[in-house]
XYZ file of N, CA, C and O in Angstrom:
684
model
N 5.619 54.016 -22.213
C 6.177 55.070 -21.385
C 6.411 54.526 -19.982
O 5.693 53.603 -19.597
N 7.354 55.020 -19.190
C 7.773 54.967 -18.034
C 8.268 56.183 -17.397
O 8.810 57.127 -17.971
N 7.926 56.012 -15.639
C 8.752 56.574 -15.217
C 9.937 55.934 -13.806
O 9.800 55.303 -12.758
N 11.194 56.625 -14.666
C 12.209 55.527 -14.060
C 12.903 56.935 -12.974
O 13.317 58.025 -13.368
N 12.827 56.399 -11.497
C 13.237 57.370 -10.243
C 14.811 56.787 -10.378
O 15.100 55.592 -10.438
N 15.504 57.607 -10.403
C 17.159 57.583 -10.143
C 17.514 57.461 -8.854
O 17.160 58.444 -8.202
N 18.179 56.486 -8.117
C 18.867 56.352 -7.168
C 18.339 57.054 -6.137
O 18.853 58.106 -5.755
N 17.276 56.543 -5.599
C 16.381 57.365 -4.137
C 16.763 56.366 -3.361
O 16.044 55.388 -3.156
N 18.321 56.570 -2.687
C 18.898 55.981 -1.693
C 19.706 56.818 -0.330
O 19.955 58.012 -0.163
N 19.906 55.904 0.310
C 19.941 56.640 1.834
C 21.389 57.111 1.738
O 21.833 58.018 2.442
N 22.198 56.354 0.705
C 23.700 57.007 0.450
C 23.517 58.721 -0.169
O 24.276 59.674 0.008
N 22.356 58.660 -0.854
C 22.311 59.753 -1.491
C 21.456 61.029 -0.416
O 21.157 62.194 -0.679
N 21.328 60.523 0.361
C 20.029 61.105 1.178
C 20.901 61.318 2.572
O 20.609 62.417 3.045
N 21.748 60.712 3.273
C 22.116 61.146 4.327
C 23.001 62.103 4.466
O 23.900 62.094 3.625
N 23.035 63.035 5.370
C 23.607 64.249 4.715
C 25.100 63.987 5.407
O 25.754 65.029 5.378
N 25.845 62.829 6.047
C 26.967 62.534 6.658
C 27.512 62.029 5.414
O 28.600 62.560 5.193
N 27.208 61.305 4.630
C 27.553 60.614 3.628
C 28.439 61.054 2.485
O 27.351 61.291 1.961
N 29.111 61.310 1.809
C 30.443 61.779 1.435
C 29.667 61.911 -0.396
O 30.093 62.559 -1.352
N 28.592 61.130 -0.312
C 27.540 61.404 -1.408
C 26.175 62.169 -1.417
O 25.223 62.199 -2.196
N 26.469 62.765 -0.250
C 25.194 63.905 0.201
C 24.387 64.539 -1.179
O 24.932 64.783 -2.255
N 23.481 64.662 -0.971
C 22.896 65.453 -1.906
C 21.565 66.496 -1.356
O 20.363 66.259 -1.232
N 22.249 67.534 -1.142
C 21.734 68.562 -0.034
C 19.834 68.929 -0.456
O 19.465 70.034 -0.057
N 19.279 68.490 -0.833
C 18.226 68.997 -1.698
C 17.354 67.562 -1.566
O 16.156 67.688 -1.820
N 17.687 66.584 -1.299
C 17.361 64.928 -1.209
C 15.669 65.088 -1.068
O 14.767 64.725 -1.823
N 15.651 65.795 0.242
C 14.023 65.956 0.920
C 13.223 66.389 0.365
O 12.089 66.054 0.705
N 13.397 67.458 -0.893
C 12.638 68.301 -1.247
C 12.061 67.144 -2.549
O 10.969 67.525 -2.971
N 12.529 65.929 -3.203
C 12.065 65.611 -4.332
C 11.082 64.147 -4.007
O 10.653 63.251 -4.734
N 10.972 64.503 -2.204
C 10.016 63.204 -2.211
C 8.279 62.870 -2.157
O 7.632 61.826 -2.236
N 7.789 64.774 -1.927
C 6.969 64.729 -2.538
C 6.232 64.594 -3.672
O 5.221 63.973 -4.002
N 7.038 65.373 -4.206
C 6.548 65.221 -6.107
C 7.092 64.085 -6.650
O 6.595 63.747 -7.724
N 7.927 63.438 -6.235
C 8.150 61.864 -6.622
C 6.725 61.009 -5.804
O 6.095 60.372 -6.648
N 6.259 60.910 -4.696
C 5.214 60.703 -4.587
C 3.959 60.499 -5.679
O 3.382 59.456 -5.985
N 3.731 61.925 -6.177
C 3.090 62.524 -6.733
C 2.948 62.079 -8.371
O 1.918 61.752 -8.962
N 3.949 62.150 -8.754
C 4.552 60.991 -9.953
C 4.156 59.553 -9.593
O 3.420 58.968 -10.388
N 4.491 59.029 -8.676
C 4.438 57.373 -8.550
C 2.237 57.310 -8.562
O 1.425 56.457 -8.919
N 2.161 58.241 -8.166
C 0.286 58.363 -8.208
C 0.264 58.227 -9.582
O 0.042 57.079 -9.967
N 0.476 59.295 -10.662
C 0.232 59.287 -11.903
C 0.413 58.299 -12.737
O -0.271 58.050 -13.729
N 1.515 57.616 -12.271
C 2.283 56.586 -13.364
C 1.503 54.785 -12.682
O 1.101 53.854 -13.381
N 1.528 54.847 -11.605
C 0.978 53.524 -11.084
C 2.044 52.421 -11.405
O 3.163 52.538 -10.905
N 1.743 51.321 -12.242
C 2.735 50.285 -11.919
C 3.987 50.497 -13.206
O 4.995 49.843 -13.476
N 3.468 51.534 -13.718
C 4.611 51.969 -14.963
C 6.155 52.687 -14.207
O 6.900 53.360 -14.919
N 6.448 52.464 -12.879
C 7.500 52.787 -12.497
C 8.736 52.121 -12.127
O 8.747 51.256 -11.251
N 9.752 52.474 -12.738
C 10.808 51.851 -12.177
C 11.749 52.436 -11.150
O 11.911 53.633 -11.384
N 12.474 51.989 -10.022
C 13.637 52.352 -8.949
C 14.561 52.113 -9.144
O 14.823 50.911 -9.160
N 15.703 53.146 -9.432
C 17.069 52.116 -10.188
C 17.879 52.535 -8.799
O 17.850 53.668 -8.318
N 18.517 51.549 -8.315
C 19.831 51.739 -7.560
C 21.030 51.980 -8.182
O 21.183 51.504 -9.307
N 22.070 52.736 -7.592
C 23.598 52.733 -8.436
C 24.146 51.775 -6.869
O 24.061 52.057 -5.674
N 24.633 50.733 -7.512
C 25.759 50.020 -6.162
C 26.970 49.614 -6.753
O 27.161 49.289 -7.925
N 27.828 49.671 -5.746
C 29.007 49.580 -6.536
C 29.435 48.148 -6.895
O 29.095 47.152 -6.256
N 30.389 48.155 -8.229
C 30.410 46.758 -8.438
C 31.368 45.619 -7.487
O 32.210 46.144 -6.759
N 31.294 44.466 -7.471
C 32.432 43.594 -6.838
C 33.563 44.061 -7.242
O 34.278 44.500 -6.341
N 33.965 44.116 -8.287
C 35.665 44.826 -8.423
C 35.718 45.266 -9.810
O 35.716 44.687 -10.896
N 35.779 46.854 -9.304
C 36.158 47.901 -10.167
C 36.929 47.732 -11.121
O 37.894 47.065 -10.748
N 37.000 48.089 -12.496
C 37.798 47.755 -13.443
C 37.740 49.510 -14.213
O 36.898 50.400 -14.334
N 38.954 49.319 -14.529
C 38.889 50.303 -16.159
C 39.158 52.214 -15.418
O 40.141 52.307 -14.683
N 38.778 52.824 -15.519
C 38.264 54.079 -15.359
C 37.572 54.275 -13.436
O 37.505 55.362 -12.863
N 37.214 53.104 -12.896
C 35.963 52.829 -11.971
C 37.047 52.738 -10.797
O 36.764 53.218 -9.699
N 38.499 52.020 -11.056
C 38.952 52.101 -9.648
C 39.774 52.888 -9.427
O 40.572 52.630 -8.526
N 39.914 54.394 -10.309
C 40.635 55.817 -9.230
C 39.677 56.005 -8.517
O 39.878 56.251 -7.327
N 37.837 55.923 -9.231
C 36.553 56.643 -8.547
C 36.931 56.183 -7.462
O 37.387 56.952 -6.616
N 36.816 54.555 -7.177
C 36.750 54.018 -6.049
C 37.837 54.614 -5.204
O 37.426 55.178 -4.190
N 38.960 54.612 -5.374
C 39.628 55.123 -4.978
C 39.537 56.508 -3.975
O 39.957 56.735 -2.840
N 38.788 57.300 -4.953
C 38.465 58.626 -4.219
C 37.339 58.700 -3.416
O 37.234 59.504 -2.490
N 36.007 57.433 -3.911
C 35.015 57.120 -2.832
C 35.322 56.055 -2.136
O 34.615 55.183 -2.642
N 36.039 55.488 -1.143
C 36.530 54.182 -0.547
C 34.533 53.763 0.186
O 33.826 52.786 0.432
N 34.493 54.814 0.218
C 33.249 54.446 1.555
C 32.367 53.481 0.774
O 32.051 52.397 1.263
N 31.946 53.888 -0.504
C 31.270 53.165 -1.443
C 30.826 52.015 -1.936
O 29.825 51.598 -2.518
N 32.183 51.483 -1.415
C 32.618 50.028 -1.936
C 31.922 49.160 -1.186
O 32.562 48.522 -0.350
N 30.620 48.957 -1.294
C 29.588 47.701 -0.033
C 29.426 47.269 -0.917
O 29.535 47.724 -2.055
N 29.023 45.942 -0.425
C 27.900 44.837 -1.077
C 26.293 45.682 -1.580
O 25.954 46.674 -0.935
N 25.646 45.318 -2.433
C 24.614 45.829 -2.581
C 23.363 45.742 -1.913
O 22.344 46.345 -2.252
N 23.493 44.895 -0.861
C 22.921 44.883 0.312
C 23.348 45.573 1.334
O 22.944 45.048 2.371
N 24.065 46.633 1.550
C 24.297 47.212 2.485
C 23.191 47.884 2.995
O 22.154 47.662 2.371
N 23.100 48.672 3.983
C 21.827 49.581 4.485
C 22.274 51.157 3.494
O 21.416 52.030 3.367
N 23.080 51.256 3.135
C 23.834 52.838 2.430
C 23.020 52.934 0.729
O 22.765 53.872 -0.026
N 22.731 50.877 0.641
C 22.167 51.344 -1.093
C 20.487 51.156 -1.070
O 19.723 51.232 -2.032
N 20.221 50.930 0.104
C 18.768 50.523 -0.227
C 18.042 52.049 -0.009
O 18.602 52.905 0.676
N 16.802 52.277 -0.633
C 16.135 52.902 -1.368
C 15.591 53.510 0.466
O 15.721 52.746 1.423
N 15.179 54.533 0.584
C 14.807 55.477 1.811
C 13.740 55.096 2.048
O 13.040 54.395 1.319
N 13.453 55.568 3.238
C 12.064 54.434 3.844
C 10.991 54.996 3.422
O 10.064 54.557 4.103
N 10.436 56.105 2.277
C 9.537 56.127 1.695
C 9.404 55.198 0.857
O 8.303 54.714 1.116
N 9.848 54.651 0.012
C 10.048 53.687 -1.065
C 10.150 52.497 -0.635
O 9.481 51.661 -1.241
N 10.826 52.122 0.290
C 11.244 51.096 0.786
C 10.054 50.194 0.077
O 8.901 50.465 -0.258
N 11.092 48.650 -0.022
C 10.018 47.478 -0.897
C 10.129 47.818 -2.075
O 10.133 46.822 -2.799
N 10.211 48.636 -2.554
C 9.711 48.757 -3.750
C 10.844 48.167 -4.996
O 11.992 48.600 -5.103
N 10.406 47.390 -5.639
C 11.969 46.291 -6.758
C 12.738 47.964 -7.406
O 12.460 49.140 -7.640
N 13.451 47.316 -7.429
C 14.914 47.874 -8.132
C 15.235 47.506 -9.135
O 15.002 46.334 -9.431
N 15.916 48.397 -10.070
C 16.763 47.457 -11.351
C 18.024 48.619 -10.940
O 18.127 49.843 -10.859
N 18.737 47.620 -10.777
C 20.595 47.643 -10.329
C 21.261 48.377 -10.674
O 20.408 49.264 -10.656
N 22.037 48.827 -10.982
C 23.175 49.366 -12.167
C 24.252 49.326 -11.077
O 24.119 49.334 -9.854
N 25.901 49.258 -12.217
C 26.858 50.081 -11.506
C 27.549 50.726 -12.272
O 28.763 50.519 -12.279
N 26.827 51.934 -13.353
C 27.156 52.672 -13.784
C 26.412 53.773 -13.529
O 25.415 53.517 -12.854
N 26.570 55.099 -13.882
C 25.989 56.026 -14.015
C 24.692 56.270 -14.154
O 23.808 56.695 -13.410
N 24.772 55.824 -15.538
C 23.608 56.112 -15.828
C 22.622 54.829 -15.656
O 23.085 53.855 -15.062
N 21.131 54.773 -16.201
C 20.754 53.550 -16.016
C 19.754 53.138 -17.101
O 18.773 52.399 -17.018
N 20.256 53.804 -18.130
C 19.362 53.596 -19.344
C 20.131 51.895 -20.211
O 21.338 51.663 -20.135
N 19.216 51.002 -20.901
C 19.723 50.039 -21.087
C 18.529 49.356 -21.337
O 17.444 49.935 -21.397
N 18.694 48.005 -21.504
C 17.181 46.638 -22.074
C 16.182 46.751 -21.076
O 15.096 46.254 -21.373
N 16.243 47.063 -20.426
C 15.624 46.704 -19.093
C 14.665 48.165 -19.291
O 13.445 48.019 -19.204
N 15.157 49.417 -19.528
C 13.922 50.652 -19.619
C 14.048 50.544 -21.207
O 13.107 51.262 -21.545
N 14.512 50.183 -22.142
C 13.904 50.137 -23.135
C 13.334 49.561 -23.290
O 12.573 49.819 -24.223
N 13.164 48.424 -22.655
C 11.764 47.441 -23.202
C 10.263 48.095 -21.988
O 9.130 47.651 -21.803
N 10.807 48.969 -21.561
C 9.387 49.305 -21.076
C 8.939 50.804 -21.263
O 7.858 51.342 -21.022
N 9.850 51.193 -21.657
C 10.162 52.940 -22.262
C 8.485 53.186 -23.268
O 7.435 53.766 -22.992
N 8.957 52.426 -24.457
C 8.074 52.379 -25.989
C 8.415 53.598 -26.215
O 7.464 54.349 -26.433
N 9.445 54.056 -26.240
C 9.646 55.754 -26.955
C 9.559 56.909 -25.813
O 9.845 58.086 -26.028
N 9.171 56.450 -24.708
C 8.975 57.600 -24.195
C 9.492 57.060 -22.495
O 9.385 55.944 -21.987
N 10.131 58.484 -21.852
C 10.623 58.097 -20.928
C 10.370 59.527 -19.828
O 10.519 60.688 -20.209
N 10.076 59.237 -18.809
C 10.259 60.115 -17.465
C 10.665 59.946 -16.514
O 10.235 59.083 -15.749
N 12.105 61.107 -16.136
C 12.896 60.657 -15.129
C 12.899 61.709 -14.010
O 12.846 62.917 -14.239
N 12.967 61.159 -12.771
C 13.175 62.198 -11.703
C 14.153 61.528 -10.742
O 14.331 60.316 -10.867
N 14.792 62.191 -9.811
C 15.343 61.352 -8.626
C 16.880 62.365 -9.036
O 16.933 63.427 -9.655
N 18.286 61.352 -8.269
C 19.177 62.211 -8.259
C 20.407 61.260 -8.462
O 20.442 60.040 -8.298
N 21.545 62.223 -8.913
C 21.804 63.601 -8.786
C 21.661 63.780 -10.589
O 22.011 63.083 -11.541
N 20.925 65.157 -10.434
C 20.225 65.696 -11.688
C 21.922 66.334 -12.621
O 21.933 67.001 -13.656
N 22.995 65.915 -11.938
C 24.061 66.593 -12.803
C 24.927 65.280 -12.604
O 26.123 65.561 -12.527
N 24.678 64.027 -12.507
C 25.263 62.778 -12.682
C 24.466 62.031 -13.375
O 24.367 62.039 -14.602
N 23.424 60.856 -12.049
C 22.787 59.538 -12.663
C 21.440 59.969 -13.707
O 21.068 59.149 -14.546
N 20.737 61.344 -13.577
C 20.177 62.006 -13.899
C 20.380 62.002 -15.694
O 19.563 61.395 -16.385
N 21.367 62.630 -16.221
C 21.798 63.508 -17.344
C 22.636 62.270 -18.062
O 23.103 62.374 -19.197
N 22.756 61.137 -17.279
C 23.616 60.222 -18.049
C 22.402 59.227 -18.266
O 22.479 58.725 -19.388
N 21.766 58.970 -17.849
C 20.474 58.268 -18.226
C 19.819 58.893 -19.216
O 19.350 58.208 -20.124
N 19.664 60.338 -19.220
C 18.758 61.024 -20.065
C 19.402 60.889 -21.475
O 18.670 60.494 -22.382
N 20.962 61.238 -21.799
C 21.552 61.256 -22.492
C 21.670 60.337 -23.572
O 21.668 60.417 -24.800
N 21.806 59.156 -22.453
C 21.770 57.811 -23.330
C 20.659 57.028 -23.780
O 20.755 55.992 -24.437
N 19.321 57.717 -23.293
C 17.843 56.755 -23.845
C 17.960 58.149 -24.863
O 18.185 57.636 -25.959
N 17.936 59.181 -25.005
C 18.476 60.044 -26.319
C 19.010 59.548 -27.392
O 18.428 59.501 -28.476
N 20.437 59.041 -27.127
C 20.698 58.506 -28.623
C 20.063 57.162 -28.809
O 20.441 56.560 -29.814
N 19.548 56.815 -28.369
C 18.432 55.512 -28.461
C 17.210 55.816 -29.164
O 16.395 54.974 -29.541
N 17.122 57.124 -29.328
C 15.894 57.403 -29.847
C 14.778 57.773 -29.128
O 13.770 58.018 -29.791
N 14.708 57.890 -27.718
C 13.462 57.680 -26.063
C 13.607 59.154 -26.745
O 14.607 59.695 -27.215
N 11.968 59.719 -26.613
C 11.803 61.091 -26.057
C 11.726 60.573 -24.350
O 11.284 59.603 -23.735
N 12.522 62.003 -23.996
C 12.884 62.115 -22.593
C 12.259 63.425 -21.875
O 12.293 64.556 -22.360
N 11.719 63.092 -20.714
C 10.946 64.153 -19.753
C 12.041 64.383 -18.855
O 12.764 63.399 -19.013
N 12.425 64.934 -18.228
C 12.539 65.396 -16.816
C 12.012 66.552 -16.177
O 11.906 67.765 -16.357
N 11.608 65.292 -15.013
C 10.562 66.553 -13.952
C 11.528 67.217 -12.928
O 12.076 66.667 -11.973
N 11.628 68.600 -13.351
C 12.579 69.218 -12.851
C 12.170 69.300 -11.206
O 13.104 69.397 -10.410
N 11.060 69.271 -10.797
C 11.051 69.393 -8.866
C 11.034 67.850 -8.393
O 10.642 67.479 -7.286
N 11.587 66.904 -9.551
C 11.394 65.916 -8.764
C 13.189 65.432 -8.709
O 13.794 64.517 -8.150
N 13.509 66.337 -9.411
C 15.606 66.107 -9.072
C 16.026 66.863 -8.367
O 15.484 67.933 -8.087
N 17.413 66.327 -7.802
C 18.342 67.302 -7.089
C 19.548 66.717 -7.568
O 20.029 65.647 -7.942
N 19.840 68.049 -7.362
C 21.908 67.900 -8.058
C 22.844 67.746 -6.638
O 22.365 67.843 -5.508
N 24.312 67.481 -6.946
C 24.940 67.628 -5.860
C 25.078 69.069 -5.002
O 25.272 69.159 -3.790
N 24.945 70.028 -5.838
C 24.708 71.073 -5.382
C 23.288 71.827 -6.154
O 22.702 71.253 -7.072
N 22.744 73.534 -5.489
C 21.849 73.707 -6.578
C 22.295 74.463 -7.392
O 21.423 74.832 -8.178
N 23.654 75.041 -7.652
C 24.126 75.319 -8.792
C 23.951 74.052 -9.671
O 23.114 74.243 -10.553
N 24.397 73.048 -9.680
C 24.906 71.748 -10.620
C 23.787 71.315 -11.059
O 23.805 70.836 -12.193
N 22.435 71.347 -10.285
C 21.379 71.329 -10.748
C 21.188 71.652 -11.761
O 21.187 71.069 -12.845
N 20.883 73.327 -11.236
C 20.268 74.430 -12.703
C 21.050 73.875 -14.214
O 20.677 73.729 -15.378
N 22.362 73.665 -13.436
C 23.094 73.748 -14.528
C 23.339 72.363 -15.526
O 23.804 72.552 -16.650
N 23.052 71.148 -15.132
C 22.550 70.197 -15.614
C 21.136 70.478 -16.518
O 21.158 70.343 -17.742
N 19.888 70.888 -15.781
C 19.056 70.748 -16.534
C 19.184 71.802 -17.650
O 18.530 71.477 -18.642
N 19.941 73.152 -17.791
C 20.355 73.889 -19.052
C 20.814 72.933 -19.689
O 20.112 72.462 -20.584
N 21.923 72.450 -19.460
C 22.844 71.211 -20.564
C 21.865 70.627 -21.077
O 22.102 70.496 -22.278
N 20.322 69.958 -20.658
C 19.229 69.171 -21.127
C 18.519 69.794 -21.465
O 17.739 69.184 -22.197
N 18.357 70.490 -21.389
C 17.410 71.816 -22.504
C 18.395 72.065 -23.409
O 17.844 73.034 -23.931
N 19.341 71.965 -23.962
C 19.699 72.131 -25.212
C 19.754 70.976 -26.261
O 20.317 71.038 -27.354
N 19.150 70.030 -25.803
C 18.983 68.518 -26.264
C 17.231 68.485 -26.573
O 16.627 67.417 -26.678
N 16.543 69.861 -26.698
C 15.426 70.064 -26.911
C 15.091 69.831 -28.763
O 15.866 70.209 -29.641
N 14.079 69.297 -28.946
C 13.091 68.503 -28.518
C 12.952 67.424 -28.059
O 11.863 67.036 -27.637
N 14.292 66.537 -28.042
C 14.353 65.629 -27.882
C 14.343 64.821 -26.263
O 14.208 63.632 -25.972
N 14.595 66.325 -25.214
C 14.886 65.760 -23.903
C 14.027 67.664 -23.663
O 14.429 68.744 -24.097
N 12.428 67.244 -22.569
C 11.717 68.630 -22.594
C 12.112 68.555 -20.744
O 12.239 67.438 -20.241
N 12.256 69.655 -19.978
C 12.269 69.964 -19.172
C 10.579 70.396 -18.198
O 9.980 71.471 -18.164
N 10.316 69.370 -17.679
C 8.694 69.558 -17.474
C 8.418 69.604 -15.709
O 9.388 69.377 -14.986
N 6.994 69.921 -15.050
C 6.790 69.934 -13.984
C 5.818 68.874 -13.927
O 5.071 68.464 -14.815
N 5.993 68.384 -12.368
C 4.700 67.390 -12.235
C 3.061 67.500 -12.744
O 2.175 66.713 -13.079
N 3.262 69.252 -12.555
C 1.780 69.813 -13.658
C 1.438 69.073 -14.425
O 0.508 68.277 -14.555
N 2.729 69.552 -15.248
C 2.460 69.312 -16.870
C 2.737 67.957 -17.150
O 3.498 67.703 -18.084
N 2.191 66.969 -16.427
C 2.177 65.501 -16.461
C 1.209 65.160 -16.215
O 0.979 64.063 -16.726
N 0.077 65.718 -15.390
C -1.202 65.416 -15.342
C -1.886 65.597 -15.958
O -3.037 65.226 -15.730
């Protein structure tokens, strides 16, 4: 088992940022709180964008120009609670793949954001993989909190296979 935090970055966190995610503040306690429970069973995934967009990836870019940094920029690194803490990369969506399946063993817990993007596409895809999937619902935020709610309904209907849980009910 793991628990893998979605994109707890300052792109996602500053509220100037054209990737705002209005709710950012509220999931860094109980992500805290999680990183207590789980200890070194945690992973930090960044989303950065790739060197050059291909396929489907460069209208996005297109419509996010701002996006387009090196993965060292100050926009992808992880908020200064976290800060230090290793990363595993992505520049897709989601961030399910070898890297949390080999540390998953069947079971997976995700928090971080956005709970109606990097969230639901991670969850989705350690799903057809076979991962039972947690999400700790006070430890996500959506782009909005409609998109929220409404993400984690879409994942409650993927029940039993993907349970909708609180930091509680993890201890």
């Amino acid at each position: 088992m793991v628990l893998a935090l979605i994109d707890l970055q300052r792109i996602f966190a500053d509220p100037e940022s054209g990737w705002a995610t209005p709710d950012f503040g509220r999931v860094i306690e109980p992500t805290k709180q999680l990183i207590s429970l789980f200890g070194s069973d945690v992973v930090f995934t960044r989303f950065v964008a790739p060197e050059k967009p291909f396929g489907a990836w460069v209208p996005y870019y297109e419509t996010f120009p701002f996006a387009l940094q090196p993965p060292d920029a100050d926009d992808y690194q992880l908020v200064d609670e976290f800060k230090g803490a290793r990363t595993l990369d992505k520049t897709t969506f989601g961030a399910w793949g070898p890297e949390l399946a080999a540390r998953a063993d069947g079971r997976l817990v995700l928090g971080g954001v956005t709970t109606d993007c990097c969230v639901i596409s991670t969850a989705l895809a350690a799903v057809d993989a076979g991962v039972q999937v947690q999400v700790v619902e006070e430890a996500c935020a959506g782009s909005t909190d409609d998109n929220h709610r409404k993400a984690l309904d879409i994942m409650r209907l993927y029940a039993p296979m993907i349970e909708i849980v609180s930091v509680e009910q993890l201890r």
